[in-house]
Short mmCIF file of N, CA and C in Angstrom, two decimals:
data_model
loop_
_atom_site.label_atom_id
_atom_site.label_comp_id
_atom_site.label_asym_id
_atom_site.label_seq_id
_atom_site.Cartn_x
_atom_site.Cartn_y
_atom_site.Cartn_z
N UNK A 1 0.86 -1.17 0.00
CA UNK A 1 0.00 0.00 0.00
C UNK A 1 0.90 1.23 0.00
N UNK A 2 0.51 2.47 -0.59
CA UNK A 2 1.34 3.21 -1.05
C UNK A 2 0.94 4.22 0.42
N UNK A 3 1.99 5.10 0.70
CA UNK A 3 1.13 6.32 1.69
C UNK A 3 0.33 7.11 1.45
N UNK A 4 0.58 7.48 0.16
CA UNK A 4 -0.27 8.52 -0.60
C UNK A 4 -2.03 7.83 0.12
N UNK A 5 -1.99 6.65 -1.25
CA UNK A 5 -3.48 5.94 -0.85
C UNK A 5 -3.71 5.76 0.38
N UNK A 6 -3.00 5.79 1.35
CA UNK A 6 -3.54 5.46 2.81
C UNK A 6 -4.48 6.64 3.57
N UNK A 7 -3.08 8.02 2.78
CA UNK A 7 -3.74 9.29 3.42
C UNK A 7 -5.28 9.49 2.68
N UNK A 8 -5.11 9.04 1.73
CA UNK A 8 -6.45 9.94 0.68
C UNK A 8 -7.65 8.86 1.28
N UNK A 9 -7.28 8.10 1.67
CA UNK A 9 -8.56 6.82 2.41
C UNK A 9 -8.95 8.06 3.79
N UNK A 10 -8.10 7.97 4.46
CA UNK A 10 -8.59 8.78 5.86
C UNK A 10 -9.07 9.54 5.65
N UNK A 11 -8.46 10.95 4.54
CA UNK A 11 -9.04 12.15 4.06
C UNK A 11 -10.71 11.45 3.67
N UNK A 12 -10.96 10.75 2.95
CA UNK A 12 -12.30 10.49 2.32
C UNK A 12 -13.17 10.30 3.34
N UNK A 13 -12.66 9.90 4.73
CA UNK A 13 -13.38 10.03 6.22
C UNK A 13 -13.66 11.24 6.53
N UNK A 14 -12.87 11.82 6.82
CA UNK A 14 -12.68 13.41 7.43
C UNK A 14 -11.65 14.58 6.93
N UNK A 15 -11.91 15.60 6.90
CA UNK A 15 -10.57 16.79 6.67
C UNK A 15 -9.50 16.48 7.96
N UNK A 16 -8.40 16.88 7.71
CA UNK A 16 -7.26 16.54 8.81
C UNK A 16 -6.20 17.11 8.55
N UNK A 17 -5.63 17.51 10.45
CA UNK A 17 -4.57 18.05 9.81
C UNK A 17 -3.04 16.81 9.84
N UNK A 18 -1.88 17.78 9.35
CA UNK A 18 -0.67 16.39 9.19
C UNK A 18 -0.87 15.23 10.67
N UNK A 19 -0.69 16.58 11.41
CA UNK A 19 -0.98 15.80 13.06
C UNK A 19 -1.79 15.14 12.98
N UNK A 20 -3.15 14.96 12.87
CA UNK A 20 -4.16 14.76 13.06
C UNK A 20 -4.31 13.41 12.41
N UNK A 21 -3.49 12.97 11.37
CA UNK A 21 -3.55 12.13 10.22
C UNK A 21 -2.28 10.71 10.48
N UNK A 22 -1.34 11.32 11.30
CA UNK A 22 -0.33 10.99 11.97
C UNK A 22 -1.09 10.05 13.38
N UNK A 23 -1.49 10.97 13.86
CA UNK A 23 -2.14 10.20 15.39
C UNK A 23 -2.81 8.93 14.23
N UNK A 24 -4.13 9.36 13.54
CA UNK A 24 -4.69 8.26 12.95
C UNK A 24 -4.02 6.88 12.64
N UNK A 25 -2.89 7.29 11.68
CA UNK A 25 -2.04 6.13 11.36
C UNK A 25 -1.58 5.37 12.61
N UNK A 26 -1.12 5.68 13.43
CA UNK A 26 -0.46 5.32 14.76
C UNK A 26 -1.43 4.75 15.22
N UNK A 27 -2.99 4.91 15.54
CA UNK A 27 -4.25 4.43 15.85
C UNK A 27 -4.40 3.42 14.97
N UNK A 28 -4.48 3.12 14.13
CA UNK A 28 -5.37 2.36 12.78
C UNK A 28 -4.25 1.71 12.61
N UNK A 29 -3.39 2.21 11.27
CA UNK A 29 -3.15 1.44 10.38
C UNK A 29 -1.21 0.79 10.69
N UNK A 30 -1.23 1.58 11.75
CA UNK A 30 0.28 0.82 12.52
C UNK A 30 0.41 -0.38 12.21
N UNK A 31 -0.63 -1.24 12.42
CA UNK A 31 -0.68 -2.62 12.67
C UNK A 31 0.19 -2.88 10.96
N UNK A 32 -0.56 -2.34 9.99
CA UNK A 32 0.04 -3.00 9.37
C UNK A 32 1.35 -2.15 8.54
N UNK A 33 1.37 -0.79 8.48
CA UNK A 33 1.96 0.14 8.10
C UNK A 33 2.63 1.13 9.35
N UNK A 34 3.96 1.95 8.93
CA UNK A 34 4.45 2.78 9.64
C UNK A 34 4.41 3.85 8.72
N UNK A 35 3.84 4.97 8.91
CA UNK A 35 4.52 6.19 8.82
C UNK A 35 4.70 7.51 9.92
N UNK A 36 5.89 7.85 9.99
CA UNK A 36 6.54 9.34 10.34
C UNK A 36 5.34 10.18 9.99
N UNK A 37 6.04 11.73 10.95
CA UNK A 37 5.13 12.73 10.57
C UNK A 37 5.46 13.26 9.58
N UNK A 38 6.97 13.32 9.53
CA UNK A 38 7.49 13.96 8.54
C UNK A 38 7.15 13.52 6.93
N UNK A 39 7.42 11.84 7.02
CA UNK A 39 6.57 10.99 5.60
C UNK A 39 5.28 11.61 5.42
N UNK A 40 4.17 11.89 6.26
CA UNK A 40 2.77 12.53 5.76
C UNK A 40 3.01 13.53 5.85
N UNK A 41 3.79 14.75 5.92
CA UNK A 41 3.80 15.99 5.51
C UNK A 41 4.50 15.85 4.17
N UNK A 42 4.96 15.80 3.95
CA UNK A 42 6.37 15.43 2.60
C UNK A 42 4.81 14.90 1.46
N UNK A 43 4.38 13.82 1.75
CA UNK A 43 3.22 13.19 1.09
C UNK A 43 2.51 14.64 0.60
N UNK A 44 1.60 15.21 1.84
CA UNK A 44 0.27 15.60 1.56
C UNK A 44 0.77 16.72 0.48
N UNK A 45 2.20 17.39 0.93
CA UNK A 45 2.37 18.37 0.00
C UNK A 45 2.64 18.25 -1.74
N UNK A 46 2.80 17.08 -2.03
CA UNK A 46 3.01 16.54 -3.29
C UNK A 46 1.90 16.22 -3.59
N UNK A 47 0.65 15.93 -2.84
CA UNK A 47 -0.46 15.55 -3.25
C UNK A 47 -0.81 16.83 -3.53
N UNK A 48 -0.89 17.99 -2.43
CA UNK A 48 -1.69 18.86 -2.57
C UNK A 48 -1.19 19.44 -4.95
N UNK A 49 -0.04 19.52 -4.76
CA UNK A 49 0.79 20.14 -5.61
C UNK A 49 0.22 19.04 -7.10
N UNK A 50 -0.25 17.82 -7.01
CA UNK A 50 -1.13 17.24 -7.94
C UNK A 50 -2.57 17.30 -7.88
N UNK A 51 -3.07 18.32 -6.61
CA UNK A 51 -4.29 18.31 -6.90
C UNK A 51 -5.31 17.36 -6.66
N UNK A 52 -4.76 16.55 -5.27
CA UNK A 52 -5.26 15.10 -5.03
C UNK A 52 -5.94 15.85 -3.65
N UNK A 53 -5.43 16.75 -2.88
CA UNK A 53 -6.02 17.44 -1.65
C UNK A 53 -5.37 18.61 -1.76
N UNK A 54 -6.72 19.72 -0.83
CA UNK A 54 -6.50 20.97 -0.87
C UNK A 54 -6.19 20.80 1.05
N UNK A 55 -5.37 22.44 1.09
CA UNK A 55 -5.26 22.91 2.26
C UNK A 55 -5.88 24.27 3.02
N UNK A 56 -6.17 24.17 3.91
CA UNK A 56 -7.05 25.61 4.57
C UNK A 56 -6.03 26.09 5.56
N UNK A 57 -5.54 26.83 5.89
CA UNK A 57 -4.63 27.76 7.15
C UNK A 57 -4.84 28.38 8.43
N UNK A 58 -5.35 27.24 9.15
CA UNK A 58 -6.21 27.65 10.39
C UNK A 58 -5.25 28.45 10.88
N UNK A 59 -5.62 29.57 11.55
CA UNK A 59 -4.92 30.61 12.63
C UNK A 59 -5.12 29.56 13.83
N UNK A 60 -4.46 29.84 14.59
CA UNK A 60 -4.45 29.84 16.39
C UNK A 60 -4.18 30.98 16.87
N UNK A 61 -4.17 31.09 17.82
CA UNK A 61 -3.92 32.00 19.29
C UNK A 61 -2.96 31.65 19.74
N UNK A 62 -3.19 30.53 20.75
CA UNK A 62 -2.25 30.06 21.53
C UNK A 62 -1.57 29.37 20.90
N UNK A 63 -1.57 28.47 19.87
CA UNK A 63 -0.58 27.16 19.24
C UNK A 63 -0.35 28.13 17.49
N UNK A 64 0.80 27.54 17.94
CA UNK A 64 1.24 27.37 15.63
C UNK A 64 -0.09 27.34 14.82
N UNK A 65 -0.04 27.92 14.10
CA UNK A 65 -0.98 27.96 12.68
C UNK A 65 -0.79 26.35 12.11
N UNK A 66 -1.74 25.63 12.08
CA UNK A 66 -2.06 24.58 11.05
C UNK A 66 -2.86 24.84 9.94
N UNK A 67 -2.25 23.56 8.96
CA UNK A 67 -3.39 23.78 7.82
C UNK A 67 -4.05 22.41 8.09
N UNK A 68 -5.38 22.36 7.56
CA UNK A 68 -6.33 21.29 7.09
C UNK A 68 -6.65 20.63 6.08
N UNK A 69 -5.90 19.24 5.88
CA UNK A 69 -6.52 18.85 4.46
C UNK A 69 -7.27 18.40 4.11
N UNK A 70 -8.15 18.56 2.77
CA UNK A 70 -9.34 17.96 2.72
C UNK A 70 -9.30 17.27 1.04
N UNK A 71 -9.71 15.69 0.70
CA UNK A 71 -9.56 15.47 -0.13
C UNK A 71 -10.40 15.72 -1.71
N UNK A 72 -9.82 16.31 -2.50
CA UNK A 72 -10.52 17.22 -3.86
C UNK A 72 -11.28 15.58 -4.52
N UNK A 73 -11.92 16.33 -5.39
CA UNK A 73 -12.89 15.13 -6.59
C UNK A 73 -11.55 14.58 -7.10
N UNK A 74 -10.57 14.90 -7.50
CA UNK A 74 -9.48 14.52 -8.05
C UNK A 74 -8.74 13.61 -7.55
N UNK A 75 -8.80 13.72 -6.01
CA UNK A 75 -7.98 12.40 -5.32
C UNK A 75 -9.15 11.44 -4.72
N UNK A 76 -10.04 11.85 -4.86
CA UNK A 76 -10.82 10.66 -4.27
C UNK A 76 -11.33 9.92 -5.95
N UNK A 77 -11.14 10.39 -6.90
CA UNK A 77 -10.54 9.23 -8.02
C UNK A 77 -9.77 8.25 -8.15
N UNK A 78 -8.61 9.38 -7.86
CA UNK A 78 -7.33 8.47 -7.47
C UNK A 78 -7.86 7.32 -6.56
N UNK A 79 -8.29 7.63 -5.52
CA UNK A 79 -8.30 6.69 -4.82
C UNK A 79 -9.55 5.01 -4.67
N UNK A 80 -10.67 5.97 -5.85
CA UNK A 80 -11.21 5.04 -6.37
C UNK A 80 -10.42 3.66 -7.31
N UNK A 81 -9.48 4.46 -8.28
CA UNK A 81 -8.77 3.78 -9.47
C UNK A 81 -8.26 3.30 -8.50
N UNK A 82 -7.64 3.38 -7.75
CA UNK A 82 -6.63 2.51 -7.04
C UNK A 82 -7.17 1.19 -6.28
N UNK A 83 -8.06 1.31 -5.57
CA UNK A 83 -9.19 0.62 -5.13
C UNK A 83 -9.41 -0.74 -5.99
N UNK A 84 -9.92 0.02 -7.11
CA UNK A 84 -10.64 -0.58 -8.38
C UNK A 84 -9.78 -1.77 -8.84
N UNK A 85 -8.13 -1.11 -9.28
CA UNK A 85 -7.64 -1.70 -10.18
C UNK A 85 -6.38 -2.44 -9.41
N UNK A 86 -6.01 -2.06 -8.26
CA UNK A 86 -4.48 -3.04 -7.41
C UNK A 86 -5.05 -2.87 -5.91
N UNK A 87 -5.58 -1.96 -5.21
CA UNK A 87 -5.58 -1.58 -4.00
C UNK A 87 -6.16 -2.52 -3.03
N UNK A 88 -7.66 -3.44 -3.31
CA UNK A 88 -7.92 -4.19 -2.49
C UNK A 88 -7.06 -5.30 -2.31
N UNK A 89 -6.35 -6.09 -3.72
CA UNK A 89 -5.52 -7.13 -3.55
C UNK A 89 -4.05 -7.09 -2.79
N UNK A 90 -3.69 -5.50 -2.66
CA UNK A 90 -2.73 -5.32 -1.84
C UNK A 90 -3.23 -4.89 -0.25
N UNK A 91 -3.93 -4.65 0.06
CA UNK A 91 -5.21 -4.33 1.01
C UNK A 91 -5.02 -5.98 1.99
N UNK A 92 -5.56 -6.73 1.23
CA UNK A 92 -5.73 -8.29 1.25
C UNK A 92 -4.52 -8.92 1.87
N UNK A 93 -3.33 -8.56 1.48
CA UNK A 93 -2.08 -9.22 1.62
C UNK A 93 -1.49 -9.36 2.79
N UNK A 94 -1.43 -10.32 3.88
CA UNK A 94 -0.86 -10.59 4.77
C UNK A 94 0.16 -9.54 5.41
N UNK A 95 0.75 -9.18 6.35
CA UNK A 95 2.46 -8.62 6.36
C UNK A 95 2.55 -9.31 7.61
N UNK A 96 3.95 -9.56 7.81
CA UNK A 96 3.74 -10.22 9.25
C UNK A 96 5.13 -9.25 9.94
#
């Protein structure tokens, strides 16, 4: 499973931020996958930059400015085709 497709699955749940998407993985999909925060920031921004997810620039007050990503018609294609055509059979696949 690629990271890209992992993020654009969660995105198709909810908008999120890197953090936010990070905890998830660590929750969920650890078991069978690892990624860093740094791997899903590095990701979302190459996605954003193909147009697979957009970003919003929340202000804070008290904390750092985050952005929010949310996945476009364009990546939740992607993530259909992927689905469709390799994704469940790699989905399927054991890891031990």
């Amino acid at each position: 499973m690629s990271l890209k497709h992992g993020i654009l699955g969660l995105l198709s749940l909810n908008s999120a931020s890197g953090y936010d998407l990070s905890k998830l993985f660590s929750e969920s999909l650890n078991y069978f996958w690892m990624a860093n925060q740094s791997q899903i920031y590095r990701e979302l921004d190459k996605m954003e930059d193909s147009g697979w997810v957009v970003s919003e620039k929340v202000e804070q007050k008290t904390r750092p400015n985050k952005r929010i990503f949310s996945i476009t018609t364009k990546g939740a294609g992607e993530l259909y085709d992927w689905l469709k055509d390799e994704g469940i059979e790699q989905l399927m696949t054991i890891r031990s």
